[in-house]
Structures are given as C-alpha cells and as structure tokens.
Amino acid sequence: MTIEMHPQRWGDPGAATTLDESARALVDLAFGLTETPAVSGATPPVTRLPEELLAGLRGIVGEEHVLTDDDTRALRTRGKSTPDLLKARAGDLADAPDAVVRPRTPAEVERLLAFAVEHHVAVVPFGGGTSVTGGLAAQRDGYAGLVSLDLVRMKRLLAVDPVSMTATLEPGLRGPEAEALLAEQGLTLGHFPQSFEFATIGGFAATRSSGQSSAGYGRFDSLVVGLTAATPTGTVTLGTAPANAAGPDLRQLLLGSEGAFGVITAVTVRVRRTPAVKRYDGWRWPSFEAGADAMRTLAQAGLLPTVLRLSDEAETAINLADPDGIGSESSTGCLMIVGHEGTAELVEARRAAVAGVLEGLGGTCVGEEAGQKWAHGRFAAPYLRDALLDVGVLVETLETATFWSNRERLYAGVKQALESSLEGAMVLCHISHVYETGCSLYFTVAAKEAADPLAQWQAAKAAASDAMVAAGATITHHHAVGTDHKPWFAEEIGPVGVRVLRAVKAELDPTGVLNPGVLIP
C-alpha cells in the first residue's frame, strides 16, 4: 500500500516526530518556543472542470481513476517546500488540481495529452510530490481546468539486461519500490536522495536528482541511458547505445525538464550489483576548509568512496548528521561521513586507501558510530522541519554548486546573505556531492518565524539566490528550477539559452498545456 503524505507535513504521518527534551531546550534557547498549530479542516476550491470533460477523462482511464474528492485533490496540491507547507498550514489549498487522473499505460498518457490539447486543460505530471521549488504549482488562468497526471499506477520493472547491467523502469515507482524490484535480481540503482522514500523514478529523471551516494553511484542523470516520453506532439524514445556522436544528446532536453516538455513513461538506467558490505566511518577535521580540501584531494586522485559528506562547524555543533541526537553533545571541528559499499575485499581495500589519504591530510577517524548514526537517520531531517514549524521556527534548505576555486567565496556570500536577511538566523552547511572540478553546498536555515513567515522566507531566498549568481555559481545543483528559481535561472543561461528553451517548448507543447509556468523563463 502506498503511503500518502499529509498536505501540511512531510512523509509518513506515522513517522511524524516531536522535539525531545534536549532539542527543545536548544530551540528555546536559540529562538524561543511558540506553538503554531496548523489550520484544520481546509478544503480545496470546487473543481472547475465541467462534467463533460470529466466524463471524457473517465473514458480514457476508467471511472475509478479520475478522482475529484477533496482529500485526494488536497494531497496533490503543490510540493513540500517550506513555503508550500506554510500555505497548507494556513489553510490555503488554492492550487489544488481540479481532478487527479491516474493512467496505467503509455498509450493512456498519450490519449490524455491529446485530450488536454483539444480542450485546453493544463496538465501537471505528478510522481511523489516532493518538489521543493514550486514545480507542482502550475499556472491555471486561461485553461479550462487543471489536472494532476498522477503516475502512481505506472510502477513496473519492464526489463533487466544483466549482461549490459541496465534496467528499464516505469516512472511511478517510488525509490524503495524500485530498489525492492531490483534487489530480486541482485541489483541496485544506488540512488538515495533525502526524498528517497517518497520520490519516484520519473521525478528523479525530470528534476536531475542527485542522491546521497552520488560520489560512488553518480547523479541520476548520469545513470540514465535511455528514456521514453509522451509529448503533445508525439512520443519520443531516446537511447540506442551507451554513447554516441549522433548530434546533441536529446535525452538532456527531457532530463531536468520538470514535465514542461513531456511526460516520462519509461527510464532505462545503469544498475550495479547489490553491495555485500556497507561501512560508514566518521572523520573529524579542524575546519570546514581543511575537510573540503580533503574531499577535493580524494576526487582528483580518483579515490572517491560511495558516500562523502562534510558538515561545517555550525552543522557539526548542532549534530544535524544525527537527527535523533539534535542538541546532544558534539565535538568541535567538522564531521565528515565516509561510506564504502561493495564486496568485502573491495570495501576494505578502498577504505584503507582513503584512510591513508585522509590521515595524511590531518583528518582523524572517529569510528563507525558516527557513520552508522548518519545512515540510520539519513531520511529523517524533513520530519524535524515539521516539528520545528510546530513551535514557530522557520526552517528551509537551499543548495548550489561551484568549482573548487570558488567554494570559499560562494560559501561566505550565501551565508552572509542569509544571516543579513533573516534576523537571528542559524545557518548550517554541508558538502555532499563532489566532483574532480567542484562541489555542491547545501544550506539549512532556521530562524524565529515573523508575523508573515512566507514573506520572511521569500526575502531571504531572494538574497541567497542573488548571492549565488553574484558568486558565479549555479542557482540549483539538484533541487531543480520549478517556479521559485526561474528569474535566476534566466540569468544563468542568458537570453539565447532562454530562447532555446522556449523554442523547444513551442515545438513539443505548442498549446502550452504541460505544467504551465514551470521551468521556462
């Protein structure tokens, strides 16, 4: 049975948490505690789709797969950013779809898109609903209605090629479902973003997701060798070889396209053997700079482990790598998590080689306990955000990436922008995705909620985004563009880049029914 997330909270309602005594004391000391209960009983607006259009949708997918009840529509309203949750907690469900439609086959998706074009109905492809950049908040003015194209019924493992080590998956498979199907074949995809438990294969592809094991397995877009997508002007199938020189790689037009160009109906990915051994160690560094330099050394020496994550001094002090231990005692310096997965022989050899480099650079191994705590709580942080919102603390994350030579400038600039724009803010940061040439920076921000927390965060987000652009960094490493990042995305790719995207949109979706207002500046 698929677990549905509550409109006002993250994840499994049964896994919701509250602050323990030590964490509550820490929050009270830093911000004070103000109980802020969410509005209960809110309902979406009455559906705008006339009965004849609903009947047409039922004729395509079956009556039981066109849902217009308030509960289902509320569950498909926006994503899970803090602004999304703030609106839902205030009782604002104005962006709810008029209907939730659940196709079973690619043919049904094609028919639904043709129907949407004919009747000018906006369509928002929906996977796990974990977007944190406004990627599910489509424009609806000028359309006959808005439909959430829920891919929850498309969740098969279509094919496995054990010789080439590839697998073809349907887009509605959630992360754990995909891993379970692959595990039956002795395989793993190895893609574990923080949203892993709820995000889907289609969503990973549509947002160019990056998982916590990216150092060893790669970003999701690097795992994709082929895909199929339905567009309003026809279906496209891409990926006939492991590599080619047959013009620009058109897969990249759909990877990261956020449902604005087409609906991904199948993804062929590179897979690995299920690791026999997993070892996660904690390492301590005297400073964030020293730990980052060590990461760079490993990347450029070709010695990357499966997992490589470094918390700055503030994140280490808060103990954010162990959500269950927030507020507990933590040593000074910066905590690094180093994880190795594979055969016993490979893990021990790689672990020894990496340890030799890190020790030589001044790192201190603090054992497996810190690594195991991180692995145990690696998907828990969003639940902590809900608990903090409950006591009047605004919490949100943002991320970016740059080249190694620009890391310190970017880190300082974004941190200063957040601290200046959010009174009394606590700004934490970690690096969890590294490359030979650079790395990502992932910031977590907490501040006392103002009278208008939505406006409070929007001002801080704009300041941080301006700082990213000013530092010459990207506006997003793995959260995607959505609606929130569009102004800075336009600046990043320039006017010619914007025209290219608009031209692709005009060719594949000439009437603009696919996720209108998302991605395209």
Coordinates of C-alpha atoms in Angstrom, one line a residue, residues 43-437:
T43 CA -10.7 22.1 1.7
P44 CA -9.7 22.8 -1.9
P45 CA -11.9 25.1 -4.1
V46 CA -14.7 23.4 -6.0
T47 CA -13.5 21.7 -9.2
R48 CA -13.7 23.9 -12.3
L49 CA -13.8 21.0 -14.8
P50 CA -17.3 20.6 -16.3
E51 CA -18.9 17.2 -16.2
E52 CA -18.5 16.6 -19.9
L53 CA -14.7 16.9 -19.6
L54 CA -14.6 14.7 -16.5
A55 CA -16.6 12.1 -18.5
G56 CA -14.0 12.4 -21.3
L57 CA -11.2 11.7 -18.8
R58 CA -13.1 8.7 -17.4
G59 CA -13.4 7.3 -20.9
I60 CA -9.6 7.2 -21.2
V61 CA -8.5 5.8 -17.9
G62 CA -11.7 4.4 -16.3
E63 CA -14.2 6.0 -13.9
E64 CA -12.3 4.8 -10.7
H65 CA -9.1 6.5 -11.9
V66 CA -10.5 10.0 -12.2
L67 CA -10.7 11.4 -8.6
T68 CA -12.3 14.7 -7.7
D69 CA -12.8 14.3 -3.9
D70 CA -11.3 16.9 -1.6
D71 CA -8.9 14.6 0.2
T72 CA -7.2 13.3 -3.0
R73 CA -7.0 16.8 -4.5
A74 CA -5.5 18.2 -1.3
L75 CA -2.8 15.5 -1.4
R76 CA -1.8 16.7 -4.9
T77 CA -1.6 20.4 -4.0
R78 CA 1.9 21.8 -4.5
G79 CA 5.1 20.1 -3.2
K80 CA 7.0 20.0 0.1
S81 CA 9.0 23.2 0.3
T82 CA 8.6 25.3 3.4
P83 CA 6.5 27.9 1.5
D84 CA 4.3 25.0 0.3
L85 CA 3.8 23.8 3.8
L86 CA 3.3 27.3 5.2
K87 CA 0.5 27.9 2.7
A88 CA -1.1 24.5 3.5
R89 CA -0.8 25.0 7.3
A90 CA -2.6 28.3 6.8
G91 CA -5.4 26.5 5.1
D92 CA -4.5 27.7 1.6
L93 CA -5.2 25.0 -0.9
A94 CA -6.0 27.3 -3.8
D95 CA -3.5 25.5 -6.1
A96 CA -5.3 22.1 -5.8
P97 CA -5.9 20.4 -9.1
D98 CA -9.5 20.1 -10.4
A99 CA -9.1 16.3 -10.8
V100 CA -6.5 13.7 -10.2
V101 CA -6.1 11.3 -13.2
R102 CA -4.2 8.1 -13.0
P103 CA -3.2 6.4 -16.3
R104 CA -1.9 2.8 -16.4
T105 CA -0.1 2.7 -19.7
P106 CA 1.9 5.0 -22.0
A107 CA -1.0 4.8 -24.5
E108 CA -3.3 6.3 -21.9
V109 CA -0.8 9.1 -21.2
E110 CA -0.7 9.9 -24.9
R111 CA -4.5 10.0 -25.1
L112 CA -4.7 12.2 -22.0
L113 CA -2.3 14.7 -23.5
A114 CA -4.3 14.7 -26.8
F115 CA -7.5 15.3 -24.8
A116 CA -5.8 18.1 -22.8
V117 CA -4.7 19.9 -26.0
E118 CA -8.2 19.5 -27.6
H119 CA -9.9 21.0 -24.5
H120 CA -7.1 23.3 -23.3
V121 CA -6.7 21.6 -19.9
A122 CA -3.5 22.2 -18.0
V123 CA -1.6 19.0 -17.0
V124 CA 0.8 18.7 -14.1
P125 CA 2.7 15.3 -14.1
F126 CA 2.9 14.1 -10.6
G127 CA 5.3 11.5 -9.1
G128 CA 5.9 11.6 -5.3
G129 CA 5.0 15.2 -4.7
T130 CA 8.4 16.0 -3.1
S131 CA 9.2 19.1 -5.2
V132 CA 10.8 21.9 -3.1
T133 CA 11.0 24.7 -5.8
G134 CA 7.3 25.2 -6.8
G135 CA 7.5 22.6 -9.5
L136 CA 3.9 21.5 -9.0
A137 CA 2.3 24.9 -8.7
A138 CA 1.3 25.4 -12.3
Q139 CA -0.5 28.4 -13.8
R140 CA -4.2 27.8 -14.4
D141 CA -5.6 31.1 -15.6
G142 CA -6.8 30.8 -19.2
Y143 CA -7.2 27.0 -19.0
A144 CA -10.5 25.0 -18.8
G145 CA -9.1 23.4 -15.7
L146 CA -6.0 21.8 -14.2
V147 CA -5.4 18.1 -14.0
S148 CA -2.8 16.3 -11.8
L149 CA -1.5 13.4 -14.0
D150 CA -0.7 11.0 -11.2
L151 CA 1.7 8.3 -12.4
V152 CA 1.1 6.1 -9.3
R153 CA -0.2 3.1 -11.3
M154 CA 2.8 3.0 -13.6
K155 CA 5.2 1.1 -11.4
R156 CA 6.6 -1.9 -13.2
L157 CA 10.1 -3.2 -13.7
L158 CA 9.8 -3.5 -17.5
A159 CA 13.2 -5.2 -18.4
V160 CA 16.5 -6.2 -17.0
D161 CA 19.7 -6.7 -19.1
P162 CA 22.1 -8.5 -16.8
V163 CA 24.8 -8.5 -19.5
S164 CA 24.7 -4.8 -20.1
M165 CA 23.7 -4.1 -16.5
T166 CA 20.7 -1.9 -17.3
A167 CA 17.1 -1.9 -16.2
T168 CA 14.0 -0.2 -17.6
L169 CA 11.6 1.2 -15.0
E170 CA 8.2 2.9 -15.2
P171 CA 8.0 6.4 -13.8
G172 CA 5.6 5.9 -10.9
L173 CA 7.9 3.6 -8.9
R174 CA 9.0 5.2 -5.6
G175 CA 12.6 4.8 -4.6
P176 CA 12.0 1.9 -2.2
E177 CA 9.8 0.1 -4.7
A178 CA 12.4 0.3 -7.4
E179 CA 15.1 -0.9 -5.1
A180 CA 13.0 -3.9 -4.0
L181 CA 12.3 -5.0 -7.5
L182 CA 15.9 -4.7 -8.5
A183 CA 17.0 -6.5 -5.3
E184 CA 15.1 -9.5 -6.5
Q185 CA 17.6 -9.6 -9.4
G186 CA 20.6 -9.0 -7.1
L187 CA 20.9 -5.4 -8.3
T188 CA 20.7 -1.8 -7.0
L189 CA 20.2 1.6 -8.6
G190 CA 22.1 3.2 -5.7
H191 CA 20.1 6.5 -5.9
F192 CA 19.3 7.6 -2.4
P193 CA 18.3 11.3 -2.1
Q194 CA 16.7 12.6 1.1
S195 CA 13.4 12.2 -0.6
F196 CA 14.1 8.6 -1.5
E197 CA 11.2 7.1 0.5
F198 CA 8.6 9.1 -1.5
A199 CA 10.1 10.4 -4.7
T200 CA 9.7 8.4 -7.9
I201 CA 11.9 7.3 -10.9
G202 CA 10.1 9.7 -13.2
G203 CA 10.6 12.5 -10.7
F204 CA 14.3 11.7 -10.3
A205 CA 14.7 12.0 -14.1
A206 CA 12.5 15.1 -14.5
T207 CA 14.5 17.0 -11.9
R208 CA 18.0 15.6 -12.5
S209 CA 18.1 14.4 -8.9
S210 CA 21.3 13.7 -7.0
G211 CA 21.4 11.1 -4.2
Q212 CA 23.4 10.9 -1.0
S213 CA 25.6 8.2 -2.6
S214 CA 26.4 10.2 -5.7
A215 CA 30.2 10.0 -5.1
G216 CA 30.0 6.3 -5.7
Y217 CA 27.0 5.8 -7.9
G218 CA 26.7 9.1 -9.7
R219 CA 23.9 11.6 -10.2
F220 CA 20.6 10.2 -11.5
D221 CA 21.1 11.9 -14.9
S222 CA 24.4 10.1 -15.2
L223 CA 22.7 6.8 -14.6
V224 CA 20.1 7.3 -17.4
V225 CA 21.0 5.6 -20.7
G226 CA 17.6 5.8 -22.3
L227 CA 14.0 7.1 -21.8
T228 CA 10.6 7.4 -23.4
A229 CA 8.4 10.4 -23.1
A230 CA 4.9 11.3 -24.3
T231 CA 4.5 14.9 -25.6
P232 CA 1.5 16.7 -27.0
T233 CA 3.1 16.4 -30.5
G234 CA 4.1 12.7 -30.2
T235 CA 6.2 10.2 -28.3
V236 CA 9.9 10.2 -28.3
T237 CA 12.2 7.3 -27.4
L238 CA 15.9 8.0 -26.9
G239 CA 19.0 5.9 -26.1
T240 CA 20.2 3.3 -28.5
A241 CA 23.8 2.9 -27.3
P242 CA 25.9 3.6 -24.2
A243 CA 27.4 6.6 -26.0
N244 CA 27.1 8.2 -29.4
A245 CA 28.1 11.2 -31.5
A246 CA 24.7 11.5 -33.2
G247 CA 24.2 15.2 -32.7
P248 CA 23.3 16.8 -29.3
D249 CA 22.1 14.4 -26.6
L250 CA 18.4 14.9 -26.8
R251 CA 17.9 12.9 -23.6
Q252 CA 19.2 16.1 -21.8
L253 CA 16.2 18.0 -23.0
L254 CA 13.9 15.7 -21.0
L255 CA 16.2 15.1 -18.1
G256 CA 15.5 18.1 -15.9
S257 CA 12.5 19.3 -17.9
E258 CA 10.1 19.1 -14.9
G259 CA 7.2 17.9 -17.0
A260 CA 7.2 21.0 -19.2
F261 CA 8.2 19.2 -22.4
G262 CA 6.7 15.8 -21.9
V263 CA 5.6 13.0 -19.5
I264 CA 8.4 10.5 -19.0
T265 CA 6.8 7.0 -19.3
A266 CA 9.9 4.8 -19.0
V267 CA 13.5 5.2 -17.9
T268 CA 16.4 2.8 -18.7
V269 CA 19.2 3.1 -16.1
R270 CA 22.6 1.7 -15.4
V271 CA 22.5 -0.6 -12.3
R272 CA 25.1 -2.3 -10.1
R273 CA 25.3 -5.5 -8.1
T274 CA 23.8 -5.3 -4.7
P275 CA 26.7 -4.5 -2.3
A276 CA 27.6 -7.2 0.1
V277 CA 29.2 -4.9 2.6
K278 CA 28.4 -1.3 3.7
R279 CA 30.8 0.6 6.0
Y280 CA 30.3 4.2 7.1
D281 CA 33.0 6.0 9.1
G282 CA 33.1 9.3 10.8
W283 CA 36.1 11.6 10.4
R284 CA 36.9 14.8 12.2
W285 CA 38.5 17.9 10.7
P286 CA 39.8 21.0 12.3
S287 CA 37.9 23.3 9.9
F288 CA 35.4 23.3 7.0
E289 CA 38.2 24.4 4.7
A290 CA 40.5 21.5 5.7
G291 CA 37.7 19.0 5.2
A292 CA 36.8 20.4 1.8
D293 CA 40.4 20.3 0.6
A294 CA 40.5 16.7 1.6
M295 CA 37.4 16.0 -0.4
R296 CA 38.9 17.7 -3.4
T297 CA 42.1 15.6 -3.0
L298 CA 40.1 12.3 -3.0
A299 CA 38.1 13.4 -6.0
Q300 CA 41.1 14.4 -8.0
A301 CA 43.0 11.3 -7.0
G302 CA 40.2 9.0 -8.3
L303 CA 39.6 7.7 -4.7
L304 CA 36.0 8.7 -4.1
P305 CA 34.1 6.5 -1.7
T306 CA 30.4 5.7 -2.1
V307 CA 29.3 8.4 0.3
L308 CA 31.3 11.5 1.1
R309 CA 29.7 14.2 3.2
L310 CA 31.2 17.1 5.2
S311 CA 29.3 19.3 7.8
D312 CA 30.6 22.8 8.6
E313 CA 31.4 23.8 12.1
A314 CA 27.8 25.0 12.8
E315 CA 26.1 21.9 11.4
T316 CA 28.6 19.7 13.3
A317 CA 27.9 21.5 16.6
I318 CA 24.1 21.1 16.1
N319 CA 24.7 17.4 15.3
L320 CA 22.5 17.6 12.2
A321 CA 24.1 14.5 10.8
D322 CA 22.3 12.6 13.5
P323 CA 18.7 13.9 13.6
D324 CA 17.9 11.7 16.6
G325 CA 20.7 13.4 18.5
I326 CA 20.0 17.0 17.7
G327 CA 21.2 19.2 20.6
S328 CA 23.3 16.4 22.2
E329 CA 27.0 17.0 22.9
S330 CA 29.2 17.2 19.8
S331 CA 32.9 17.6 19.4
T332 CA 34.4 20.7 17.9
G333 CA 35.6 20.9 14.3
C334 CA 33.8 19.4 11.3
L335 CA 32.3 16.0 10.9
M336 CA 32.9 14.1 7.7
I337 CA 31.0 10.9 6.8
V338 CA 32.9 8.4 4.5
G339 CA 31.0 5.4 3.3
H340 CA 32.1 2.4 1.2
E341 CA 29.9 -0.2 -0.4
G342 CA 30.7 -3.3 -2.5
T343 CA 32.4 -6.6 -2.0
A344 CA 34.2 -7.2 1.3
E345 CA 37.6 -7.2 -0.5
L346 CA 36.9 -4.0 -2.4
V347 CA 35.5 -2.2 0.6
E348 CA 38.4 -3.0 2.8
A349 CA 41.0 -2.1 0.1
R350 CA 39.3 1.2 -0.8
R351 CA 38.7 2.0 2.9
A352 CA 42.3 1.6 3.7
A353 CA 43.4 3.7 0.7
V354 CA 41.1 6.5 1.5
A355 CA 42.0 6.4 5.2
G356 CA 45.7 6.7 4.3
V357 CA 45.0 9.9 2.3
L358 CA 42.7 11.4 4.9
E359 CA 45.1 10.7 7.8
G360 CA 48.0 12.2 5.8
L361 CA 45.9 15.4 5.3
G362 CA 45.2 15.8 9.0
G363 CA 41.9 14.0 9.4
T364 CA 41.1 11.9 12.5
C365 CA 38.9 8.8 12.2
V366 CA 36.3 8.7 15.0
G367 CA 35.0 5.3 14.2
E368 CA 31.8 3.8 12.7
E369 CA 29.4 5.0 15.3
A370 CA 29.0 8.5 13.7
G371 CA 28.7 6.9 10.3
Q372 CA 26.0 4.5 11.5
K373 CA 24.0 7.2 13.1
W374 CA 24.1 9.2 9.9
A375 CA 23.0 6.2 7.9
H376 CA 20.2 5.4 10.4
G377 CA 18.8 9.0 10.2
R378 CA 19.6 9.9 6.6
F379 CA 16.0 10.4 5.6
A380 CA 14.7 11.9 8.9
A381 CA 15.6 15.6 8.6
P382 CA 12.3 16.7 6.9
Y383 CA 10.4 15.3 9.8
L384 CA 12.4 17.6 12.1
R385 CA 11.4 20.6 10.0
D386 CA 7.7 19.8 10.7
A387 CA 8.5 19.6 14.4
L388 CA 10.2 23.0 14.3
L389 CA 7.4 24.6 12.3
D390 CA 5.1 23.4 15.0
V391 CA 6.9 25.6 17.6
G392 CA 7.3 28.7 15.5
V393 CA 10.7 28.1 13.9
L394 CA 11.1 28.7 10.2
V395 CA 13.3 26.1 8.6
E396 CA 14.2 25.6 5.0
T397 CA 17.1 24.4 2.8
L398 CA 18.7 25.6 -0.4
E399 CA 21.6 24.4 -2.5
T400 CA 24.1 25.4 -5.1
A401 CA 27.3 24.2 -6.7
T402 CA 30.6 25.8 -8.0
F403 CA 34.2 25.0 -8.8
W404 CA 36.6 24.2 -6.1
S405 CA 38.5 27.5 -6.5
N406 CA 35.2 29.4 -5.9
R407 CA 34.0 27.4 -3.0
E408 CA 35.0 29.7 -0.2
R409 CA 33.7 32.8 -1.9
L410 CA 30.3 31.2 -2.6
Y411 CA 30.0 29.8 1.0
A412 CA 30.8 33.1 2.6
G413 CA 28.5 35.0 0.2
V414 CA 25.4 32.9 0.7
K415 CA 25.9 32.6 4.4
Q416 CA 26.2 36.3 4.8
A417 CA 23.2 36.9 2.6
L418 CA 21.1 34.6 4.8
E419 CA 22.3 36.0 8.1
S420 CA 21.7 39.6 6.9
S421 CA 18.2 39.0 5.6
L422 CA 16.9 36.7 8.4
E423 CA 17.2 38.3 11.9
G424 CA 18.8 35.9 14.4
A425 CA 19.2 33.1 11.7
M426 CA 21.1 30.0 12.3
V427 CA 22.8 29.0 9.0
L428 CA 24.3 25.5 8.6
C429 CA 26.0 24.0 5.6
H430 CA 27.4 20.7 4.3
I431 CA 29.0 19.3 1.1
S432 CA 27.6 16.0 0.0
H433 CA 28.2 15.9 -3.8
V434 CA 31.8 16.2 -5.1
Y435 CA 33.5 16.1 -8.5
E436 CA 37.0 16.5 -9.7
T437 CA 36.3 20.1 -10.6

